[in-house]
Coordinates of C-alpha atoms and ligand atoms in Angstrom, one line a residue:
X1 CA -6.6 18.5 26.2
X2 CA -5.1 16.7 23.3
X3 CA -5.6 18.1 19.8
X4 CA -4.7 15.8 16.9
X5 CA -3.4 17.2 13.6
X6 CA -2.0 14.6 11.1
X7 CA 1.6 14.7 10.0
X8 CA 0.7 12.3 7.2
X9 CA 2.0 13.3 3.7
X10 CA -1.6 13.4 2.3
X11 CA -2.8 15.7 5.1
X12 CA 0.4 17.9 4.7
X13 CA -0.3 18.2 1.0
X14 CA -3.8 19.5 1.9
X15 CA -2.5 22.1 4.4
X16 CA -2.1 20.3 7.7
X17 CA 1.1 22.2 8.6
X18 CA -0.6 25.6 8.4
X19 CA -3.6 24.3 10.4
X20 CA -1.3 23.0 13.1
X21 CA 0.5 26.4 13.3
X22 CA -2.8 28.3 13.4
X23 CA -4.1 26.0 16.2
X24 CA -0.8 26.5 18.2
X25 CA -1.3 30.3 17.9
X26 CA -4.9 30.2 19.1
X27 CA -4.0 28.0 22.0
X28 CA -1.3 30.5 23.0
X29 CA -3.5 33.5 22.5
X30 CA -6.4 32.1 24.4
X31 CA -4.3 30.6 27.2
X32 CA -5.6 27.1 26.8
X33 CA -3.8 24.1 28.4
X34 CA -3.7 22.0 25.3
X35 CA -1.2 19.7 23.6
X36 CA -1.0 19.3 19.8
X37 CA -0.3 15.7 18.8
X38 CA 0.9 15.1 15.2
X39 CA -0.8 11.7 14.5
X40 CA -1.0 9.7 11.3
X41 CA -4.0 9.8 9.0
X42 CA -7.1 7.8 9.5
X43 CA -7.2 7.4 5.7
X44 CA -10.3 9.5 4.9
X45 CA -8.6 11.8 2.6
X46 CA -11.6 13.9 1.6
X47 CA -11.8 15.0 5.2
X48 CA -8.1 16.0 5.5
X49 CA -6.8 17.9 7.3
X50 CA -8.9 16.1 9.9
X51 CA -8.5 17.7 13.3
X52 CA -9.6 15.7 16.3
X53 CA -10.2 16.8 19.9
X54 CA -10.2 14.3 22.8
X55 CA -13.1 15.1 25.0
X56 CA -14.1 12.8 27.8
X57 CA -12.3 9.9 26.2
X58 CA -14.0 10.4 22.8
X59 CA -12.4 11.8 19.7
X60 CA -14.5 14.6 18.1
X61 CA -13.5 15.3 14.5
X62 CA -13.5 18.5 12.4
X63 CA -12.7 18.5 8.8
X64 CA -11.6 19.3 6.2
X65 CA -10.1 22.2 8.2
X66 CA -8.3 25.1 6.5
X67 CA -6.1 27.4 8.5
X68 CA -8.6 30.3 8.0
X69 CA -11.2 28.2 9.8
X70 CA -9.2 27.8 13.0
X71 CA -10.1 31.0 14.8
X72 CA -13.8 30.4 14.0
X73 CA -13.5 26.8 15.3
X74 CA -12.1 28.0 18.6
X75 CA -14.9 30.6 18.8
X76 CA -17.4 27.8 18.4
X77 CA -15.8 25.9 21.3
X78 CA -13.9 23.3 19.4
X79 CA -11.7 22.8 22.4
X80 CA -14.7 21.2 24.2
X81 CA -16.0 19.4 21.1
X82 CA -18.4 22.3 20.3
X83 CA -20.8 22.4 17.3
X84 CA -19.5 23.9 14.0
X85 CA -20.3 23.3 10.4
X86 CA -17.1 21.3 10.1
X87 CA -17.9 19.1 13.1
X88 CA -18.2 15.5 12.1
X89 CA -19.1 14.1 15.6
X90 CA -17.3 11.2 17.0
X91 CA -14.7 10.0 14.5
X92 CA -15.0 6.3 15.3
X93 CA -18.7 6.6 14.4
X94 CA -18.1 7.8 10.9
X95 CA -19.5 5.1 8.6
X96 CA -16.3 4.8 6.5
X97 CA -14.4 3.9 9.7
X98 CA -17.0 2.0 11.5
X99 CA -17.4 -0.5 8.8
X100 CA -13.8 -1.4 8.7
X101 CA -12.0 -4.2 10.4
X102 CA -8.8 -2.5 11.4
X103 CA -6.2 -5.0 12.5
X104 CA -3.0 -3.8 10.7
X105 CA -4.1 -0.2 10.8
X106 CA -5.7 -0.3 14.3
X107 CA -3.5 2.5 15.7
X108 CA -2.9 4.4 12.4
X109 CA -4.4 7.9 13.0
X110 CA -5.1 7.1 16.6
X111 CA -1.7 7.4 18.3
X112 CA 1.3 9.6 18.2
X113 CA 3.5 7.7 15.7
X114 CA 6.6 8.5 17.6
X115 CA 5.4 7.7 21.1
X116 CA 6.3 4.3 22.4
X117 CA 4.1 4.9 25.4
X118 CA 1.1 5.5 23.1
X119 CA 2.1 2.4 21.1
X120 CA 2.2 0.1 24.1
X121 CA -1.0 1.6 25.6
X122 CA -2.8 0.6 22.4
X123 CA -1.6 -3.0 22.3
X124 CA 1.8 -2.5 20.8
X125 CA 4.7 -4.9 21.6
X126 CA 2.3 -7.7 22.8
X127 CA 3.1 -9.8 19.7
X128 CA 6.8 -9.4 20.1
X129 CA 6.7 -10.2 23.8
X130 CA 4.9 -13.4 22.9
X131 CA 7.4 -14.1 20.1
X132 CA 10.5 -13.8 22.4
X133 CA 9.0 -16.6 24.6
X134 CA 8.7 -18.9 21.6
X135 CA 11.2 -20.9 19.4
X136 CA 11.8 -19.8 15.8
X137 CA 9.9 -22.8 14.5
X138 CA 6.9 -22.0 16.7
X139 CA 6.7 -18.4 15.4
X140 CA 7.0 -19.6 11.8
X141 CA 4.1 -22.1 12.5
X142 CA 1.9 -19.4 14.0
X143 CA 2.4 -17.2 10.9
X144 CA 1.9 -20.1 8.5
X145 CA -1.3 -21.1 10.3
X146 CA -2.7 -17.6 10.1
X147 CA -2.8 -17.9 6.3
X148 CA -1.0 -14.6 5.8
X149 CA 0.0 -14.1 2.2
X150 CA 2.3 -11.4 0.7
X151 CA 0.5 -8.1 0.5
X152 CA 3.0 -6.7 -2.0
X153 CA 1.2 -8.3 -4.8
X154 CA 2.4 -11.9 -5.3
X155 CA 0.3 -13.4 -2.5
X156 CA 3.0 -16.0 -1.6
X157 CA 2.4 -17.5 1.8
X158 CA 4.5 -15.6 4.3
X159 CA 5.0 -18.5 6.7
X160 CA 6.4 -20.7 3.9
X161 CA 8.9 -18.0 2.9
X162 CA 10.0 -17.6 6.5
X163 CA 10.4 -21.4 6.9
X164 CA 12.6 -21.6 3.8
X165 CA 14.9 -18.9 5.4
X166 CA 14.8 -20.6 8.8
X167 CA 15.9 -23.9 7.3
X168 CA 18.5 -22.4 5.0
X169 CA 22.1 -22.6 6.1
X170 CA 23.9 -19.3 6.5
X171 CA 26.0 -17.4 9.0
X172 CA 24.1 -14.3 8.3
X173 CA 20.5 -13.9 7.3
X174 CA 18.5 -10.8 6.5
X175 CA 15.0 -9.4 6.6
X176 CA 14.3 -6.9 3.8
X177 CA 11.1 -4.9 4.0
X178 CA 10.0 -3.9 0.6
X179 CA 8.7 -0.3 1.1
X180 CA 9.3 0.8 -2.5
X181 CA 5.6 1.4 -2.9
X182 CA 5.4 2.4 -6.6
X183 CA 2.0 1.3 -7.7
X184 CA -0.3 4.1 -8.9
X185 CA -3.1 4.7 -6.4
X186 CA -1.4 3.0 -3.5
X187 CA -0.4 4.5 -0.2
X188 CA -0.9 1.8 2.5
X189 CA 2.9 1.3 3.1
X190 CA 3.4 5.1 3.4
X191 CA 0.5 5.4 5.8
X192 CA 1.9 2.7 8.1
X193 CA 5.4 4.1 8.0
X194 CA 4.2 7.6 8.8
X195 CA 1.3 6.7 11.1
X196 CA 2.4 3.7 13.0
X197 CA 6.1 2.9 12.3
X198 CA 6.6 0.8 15.4
X199 CA 4.2 -1.9 14.1
X200 CA 6.5 -2.4 11.1
X201 CA 9.5 -2.5 13.4
X202 CA 7.8 -5.0 15.6
X203 CA 6.8 -7.1 12.7
X204 CA 10.4 -7.1 11.3
X205 CA 11.8 -8.0 14.8
X206 CA 9.4 -11.0 15.0
X207 CA 10.5 -12.0 11.5
X208 CA 14.1 -11.8 12.6
X209 CA 13.4 -14.0 15.7
X210 CA 11.5 -16.5 13.4
X211 CA 14.3 -16.9 10.9
X212 CA 17.5 -16.3 12.8
X213 CA 18.1 -13.1 10.8
X214 CA 19.9 -10.4 12.8
X215 CA 19.7 -7.5 10.5
X216 CA 16.8 -5.9 8.7
X217 CA 16.6 -3.2 6.0
X218 CA 13.6 -1.0 5.2
X219 CA 14.0 -0.2 1.5
X220 CA 11.9 2.8 0.5
X221 CA 12.0 5.5 -2.1
X222 CA 13.2 9.1 -2.1
X223 CA 9.7 10.2 -3.0
X224 CA 8.7 9.3 0.6
X225 CA 10.6 11.9 2.6
X226 CA 8.1 12.0 5.5
X227 CA 8.0 8.3 5.8
X228 CA 11.8 8.1 5.8
X229 CA 12.0 10.7 8.5
X230 CA 9.4 9.0 10.8
X231 CA 10.8 5.5 10.2
X232 CA 14.4 6.7 10.9
X233 CA 13.4 8.4 14.1
X234 CA 11.2 5.4 15.2
X235 CA 14.1 3.0 14.6
X236 CA 16.3 5.2 16.9
X237 CA 13.7 5.2 19.6
X238 CA 13.2 1.4 19.3
X239 CA 16.9 1.0 19.7
X240 CA 17.0 3.2 22.8
X241 CA 14.2 1.2 24.3
X242 CA 15.9 -2.1 23.7
X243 CA 13.3 -3.3 21.2
X244 CA 16.1 -3.4 18.6
X245 CA 19.8 -4.1 19.3
X246 CA 21.9 -6.9 20.6
X247 CA 19.2 -8.3 22.9
X248 CA 15.6 -7.8 21.6
X249 CA 13.5 -7.1 24.7
X250 CA 16.2 -8.7 26.8
X251 CA 15.8 -12.0 24.9
X252 CA 19.5 -12.4 24.2
X253 CA 18.6 -12.6 20.5
X254 CA 19.9 -9.7 18.3
X255 CA 18.1 -7.8 15.6
X256 CA 18.6 -4.3 14.2
X257 CA 17.1 -2.2 11.4
X258 CA 18.5 0.3 8.9
X259 CA 16.4 2.5 6.7
X260 CA 17.7 2.7 3.1
X261 CA 16.4 5.1 0.4
X262 CA 16.3 4.1 -3.3
X263 CA 16.1 6.7 -6.1
X264 CA 12.6 5.6 -7.0
X265 CA 12.6 3.2 -9.9
X266 CA 9.5 1.1 -10.3
X267 CA 11.5 -2.1 -11.1
X268 CA 13.2 -1.8 -7.7
X269 CA 10.0 -2.9 -6.2
X270 CA 10.7 -6.3 -7.8
X271 CA 12.5 -8.2 -5.1
X272 CA 15.7 -9.2 -6.8
X273 CA 16.2 -5.7 -8.4
X274 CA 15.6 -4.3 -4.9
X275 CA 18.4 -6.6 -3.6
X276 CA 20.7 -5.3 -6.3
X277 CA 19.9 -1.7 -5.4
X278 CA 20.4 -2.4 -1.7
X279 CA 23.9 -3.8 -2.5
X280 CA 24.7 -0.6 -4.3
X281 CA 24.3 -2.0 -7.8
X282 CA 22.0 -0.9 -10.6
X283 CA 18.4 -2.1 -10.1
X284 CA 18.3 -4.9 -12.6
X285 CA 16.3 -8.1 -12.1
X286 CA 18.1 -11.2 -11.2
X287 CA 17.2 -14.6 -12.7
X288 CA 15.7 -17.1 -10.3
X289 CA 16.8 -19.6 -9.0
X290 CA 18.4 -19.1 -6.7
X291 CA 15.5 -17.8 -4.6
X292 CA 16.3 -14.9 -2.3
X293 CA 15.3 -17.1 0.6
X294 CA 18.4 -19.2 -0.3
X295 CA 20.7 -16.6 -1.7
X296 CA 19.4 -13.1 -1.4
X297 CA 21.1 -10.0 0.0
X298 CA 24.9 -10.4 -0.2
X299 CA 24.2 -14.0 -1.2
X300 CA 22.7 -14.7 2.3
X301 CA 19.3 -16.3 3.0
X302 CA 16.9 -13.3 3.0
X303 CA 13.2 -12.8 3.7
X304 CA 11.7 -10.1 1.5
X305 CA 8.3 -9.0 2.6
X306 CA 6.1 -6.0 1.8
X307 CA 5.4 -3.4 4.6
X308 CA 1.8 -4.6 5.1
X309 CA 2.8 -8.3 5.3
X310 CA 5.3 -7.5 8.1
X311 CA 3.0 -5.0 9.8
X312 CA 0.3 -7.6 9.9
X313 CA 2.4 -10.0 11.9
X314 CA 2.2 -8.3 15.4
X315 CA -1.5 -8.7 15.6
X316 CA -1.2 -12.4 14.5
X317 CA 1.3 -13.0 17.2
X318 CA -0.7 -11.1 19.8
X319 CA -4.1 -12.7 19.1
X320 CA -3.1 -16.0 17.5
X321 CA -3.3 -17.5 14.1
X322 CA -6.9 -18.7 14.5
X323 CA -8.1 -15.1 15.2
X324 CA -6.5 -13.8 12.1
X325 CA -7.5 -16.7 9.9
X326 CA -11.1 -16.3 10.9
X327 CA -11.3 -13.2 8.6
X328 CA -11.5 -13.5 4.9
X329 CA -12.6 -16.1 2.3
X330 CA -11.1 -19.1 0.5
X331 CA -7.4 -19.0 0.5
X332 CA -7.3 -15.2 1.2
X333 CA -7.3 -15.0 5.0
X334 CA -7.2 -11.9 7.2
X335 CA -7.7 -8.4 6.2
X336 CA -6.5 -6.3 3.3
X337 CA -6.1 -2.5 3.3
X338 CA -7.9 -1.3 0.2
X339 CA -6.6 1.9 -1.3
X340 CA -9.4 3.6 -3.1
X341 CA -8.2 6.3 -5.5
X342 CA -8.7 8.0 -8.9
X343 CA -11.9 9.6 -9.9
X344 CA -13.8 8.6 -6.7
X345 CA -15.9 10.5 -4.2
X346 CA -14.5 9.0 -1.0
X347 CA -10.9 8.2 -1.6
X348 CA -8.8 6.7 1.1
X349 CA -7.7 3.6 2.9
X350 CA -10.3 1.0 3.9
X351 CA -9.1 -2.1 5.8
X352 CA -11.5 -5.0 5.6
X353 CA -11.6 -8.8 5.5
X354 CA -11.2 -10.3 2.0
X355 CA -14.4 -10.9 0.2
X356 CA -16.2 -7.6 -0.4
X357 CA -17.4 -7.3 -4.0
X358 CA -15.6 -4.8 -6.3
X359 CA -19.0 -3.1 -6.9
X360 CA -19.5 -2.7 -3.2
X361 CA -16.1 -1.2 -2.8
X362 CA -16.5 1.3 -5.6
X363 CA -20.1 2.3 -5.5
X364 CA -21.0 2.1 -1.8
X365 CA -17.7 2.6 0.1
X366 CA -16.1 4.9 -2.5
X367 CA -19.4 6.6 -3.3
X368 CA -18.9 6.4 -7.1
X369 CA -17.0 8.9 -9.1
X370 CA -16.0 12.3 -7.9
X371 CA -17.3 13.8 -11.1
X372 CA -20.7 12.2 -10.6
X373 CA -20.5 10.5 -14.0
X374 CA -21.0 6.8 -14.4
X375 CA -18.0 4.5 -13.5
X376 CA -16.6 3.1 -16.7
X377 CA -13.6 1.0 -15.5
X378 CA -11.7 0.2 -12.3
X379 CA -8.0 -0.7 -12.4
X380 CA -7.1 -3.0 -9.6
X381 CA -3.6 -3.8 -8.6
X382 CA -1.5 -0.9 -9.8
X383 CA -0.3 0.0 -13.3
X384 CA 0.0 -3.6 -14.2
X385 CA -3.5 -4.5 -13.0
X386 CA -6.4 -5.3 -15.2
X387 CA -9.3 -2.9 -16.0
X388 CA -12.6 -4.2 -14.7
X389 CA -15.8 -3.1 -16.3
X390 CA -19.1 -2.7 -14.4
X391 CA -20.1 -6.1 -15.7
X392 CA -17.5 -7.7 -13.4
X393 CA -18.4 -5.7 -10.3
X394 CA -19.6 -8.9 -8.6
X395 CA -16.0 -10.1 -8.4
X396 CA -15.1 -10.8 -4.7
X397 CA -12.0 -9.1 -3.6
X398 CA -9.6 -12.0 -3.1
X399 CA -6.5 -13.3 -4.8
X400 CA -8.2 -16.3 -6.6
X401 CA -11.4 -14.5 -7.7
X402 CA -9.4 -11.8 -9.5
X403 CA -7.0 -14.3 -11.0
X404 CA -9.9 -16.3 -12.3
X405 CA -11.1 -13.2 -14.2
X406 CA -7.7 -12.4 -15.7
X407 CA -6.9 -9.8 -13.0
X408 CA -4.9 -9.4 -9.9
X409 CA -5.3 -7.7 -6.6
X410 CA -1.7 -6.7 -6.4
X411 CA -1.1 -4.3 -3.5
X412 CA -4.8 -3.6 -3.4
X413 CA -4.8 -0.3 -5.2
X414 CA -8.1 0.5 -6.8
X415 CA -8.2 3.4 -9.3
X416 CA -11.6 4.5 -10.6
X417 CA -12.3 6.0 -14.0
X418 CA -15.5 7.6 -15.3
X419 CA -17.1 7.3 -18.7
X420 CA -14.8 9.9 -20.2
X421 CA -11.8 7.6 -20.0
X422 CA -10.3 6.4 -23.3
X423 CA -9.2 2.9 -22.8
X424 CA -7.0 2.8 -25.8
X425 CA -5.1 5.7 -24.2
X426 CA -4.9 3.7 -21.0
X427 CA -3.6 0.7 -22.9
X428 CA -1.0 2.9 -24.5
X429 CA -0.1 4.3 -21.1
X430 CA 0.6 0.8 -19.8
X431 CA 3.0 0.1 -22.6
X432 CA 4.7 3.4 -22.2
X433 CA 5.0 2.9 -18.5
X434 CA 6.6 -0.4 -19.1
X435 CA 9.0 1.1 -21.7
X436 CA 10.0 3.8 -19.3
X437 CA 10.4 1.6 -16.3
X438 CA 11.9 -1.5 -17.9
X439 CA 15.2 -2.6 -16.5
X440 CA 16.2 -3.6 -20.0
X441 CA 17.3 -7.1 -19.2
X442 CA 15.0 -9.1 -21.4
X443 CA 13.8 -8.5 -25.0
X444 CA 10.0 -9.0 -24.7
X445 CA 9.7 -6.2 -22.1
X446 CA 12.4 -3.8 -23.4
X447 CA 11.5 -4.0 -27.1
X448 CA 7.9 -5.2 -26.8
X449 CA 6.7 -2.3 -24.8
X450 CA 8.1 0.3 -27.3
X451 CA 6.5 -1.7 -30.2
X452 CA 3.3 -1.7 -28.1
X453 CA 3.2 2.1 -27.9
X454 CA 3.8 2.4 -31.6
X455 CA 1.0 -0.2 -32.3
X456 CA -1.5 1.5 -30.0
X457 CA -0.7 4.8 -31.8
X458 CA -1.4 3.2 -35.2
X459 CA -4.7 1.9 -33.9
X460 CA -5.6 5.4 -32.6
X461 CA -4.8 6.9 -36.0
X462 CA -6.9 4.3 -37.8
X463 CA -4.0 2.7 -39.6
X464 CA -4.8 -0.9 -40.4
X465 CA -6.7 -1.2 -37.1
X466 CA -7.7 -4.9 -37.5
X467 CA -4.1 -5.9 -38.3
X468 CA -2.7 -3.8 -35.5
X469 CA -5.2 -5.1 -32.9
X470 CA -4.0 -8.6 -33.7
X471 CA -0.4 -7.5 -33.5
X472 CA -1.0 -5.8 -30.1
X473 CA -2.6 -9.0 -28.7
X474 CA 0.3 -11.0 -30.1
X475 CA 2.8 -8.6 -28.4
X476 CA 1.0 -9.0 -25.1
X477 CA 1.2 -12.8 -25.5
X478 CA 4.9 -12.7 -26.0
X479 CA 5.5 -10.3 -23.1
X480 CA 3.3 -12.3 -20.8
X481 CA 5.1 -15.6 -21.3
X482 CA 8.5 -14.4 -22.4
X483 CA 9.4 -11.7 -19.7
X484 CA 11.7 -12.4 -16.9
X485 CA 9.7 -10.5 -14.2
X486 CA 6.3 -9.1 -13.5
X487 CA 6.9 -5.7 -15.1
X488 CA 7.0 -7.1 -18.6
X489 CA 4.9 -10.1 -17.7
X490 CA 2.0 -8.2 -16.2
X491 CA 1.9 -5.2 -18.5
X492 CA -0.4 -7.2 -20.8
X493 CA -3.1 -7.3 -18.1
X494 CA -4.2 -3.6 -18.5
X495 CA -3.7 -3.8 -22.2
X496 CA -5.7 -7.0 -22.9
X497 CA -8.4 -6.2 -20.4
X498 CA -8.9 -2.8 -22.0
X499 CA -9.1 -4.5 -25.4
X500 CA -11.4 -7.2 -24.2
X501 CA -13.9 -5.2 -22.2
X502 CA -13.9 -1.9 -24.1
X503 CA -13.4 -2.9 -27.8
X504 CA -15.3 0.2 -28.9
X505 CA -12.3 2.3 -27.8
X506 CA -10.0 0.3 -30.0
X507 CA -12.1 1.1 -33.2
X508 CA -11.7 4.9 -33.4
X509 CA -12.9 6.6 -36.6
X510 CA -10.0 6.9 -39.0
X511 CA -8.3 10.3 -39.1
X512 CA -8.2 12.1 -42.4
X513 CA -4.4 11.7 -42.7
X514 CA -4.8 8.0 -42.0
X515 CA -7.5 7.7 -44.6
X516 CA -5.2 9.3 -47.2
Ligands
LIG7 FE1 13.7 -6.1 -16.7 FE2 11.3 -5.9 -18.0 FE3 12.7 -8.2 -18.2 FE4 11.6 -7.5 -15.8 S1 10.5 -8.0 -17.7 S2 13.6 -8.3 -16.2 S3 11.8 -5.2 -16.0 S4 13.4 -6.1 -19.0

């Protein structure tokens, strides 16, 4: 019997380690012939720790399980999938999972993340095997034809980026995986690294074959210790198995990976600051041009892709560009792992084709707020994303639709707020975040964000509110068009959207001291 207990950071935070220990004790005490598999999470965080038992080829779930429930679960016959108040039935039949289209996350929560046997048994390596039989140009064409765009936030076509590196002259080329997942409310990169690291390794190896790069780096942050541990172990296993090394799957083409840990600065998620950090320098944004695809890491042609972009490549190579392209809408093709967080009933990861409406995601899939109060706003795309009010809930989830409404989908983080949220405070927070995380290279971001905090404070205190609202909008305009990178350039999105959609929060009653 296989008993699955997640080793994912979210499950661990909710007590999965204690649950695994309690299960091991019960197995020993009762003399059962059972194996505990530490899988990744399925992404249904309200059910974690989610324990699954494999019975007759089906996975029966129990959750959320606490260590004190374990003996009771064994008494109820959990080992045979027995009934219990925590029994959820067949996990694949849970509506939250059943409605998803899991392409990138197909194995996440299903397999043992560090078992190559499990990985291959569930379709792993099929994409890389096909890639080694193709020329670099053929692989690039396949990825281009799939319509895959950067899942880190910018949405740049992955195939075009790869072609630029393939065509660039350089003795050495690099693949850099941006795993510096710093957006509030996002966890897709972490989940893949902890739950299915081989899919990222496979995607990076394909990227190496496609561009002629022989070395890859996974750049992640120190706040992700579990992801670092799993990734590092998986890279070692892949090397032993000949998936990485001097001859990828016996192809005679070399590719290897190193996992690097940054200290955790938001700006190091910006690709050129990330390159500086990887080179051992301070994480400061570089001016473009040159593009990293021409002169990136150590001045060599470099592909920089987000974890999810790279992890989506194996399924594209396995099933073909047309298969992947068939999902989605408009210029947003394939699937996107939505990360539903904040004040929401069913928080977690939901992979689906582009095109669901924001309202559908928040109200139906997320189940509304955890507090039961009305949804007031939803911030989409991390701390630099716009706040969407209920009036814009008909917006389809795709790159262009959000841009048309002065928003962005970013890394697909969705943070829900109920009607107690004060949007002026949220706008102030955006400016404060920018001031704290700014690399300091350019004036609109470095100075503008601090002036933005002060201006928001004046509005809150009722000091010349009309004049200060105009000033805040003017500051946003300067930051949007005068900043060198997205940190300063996108901070105006949450601020302006809060002002536009929730003007009542920007007209607080004057305080006594202000009136004086
Ligand atoms: Fe640095 Fe901010 Fe300028 Fe970006 S916008 S380069 S983070 S100062």
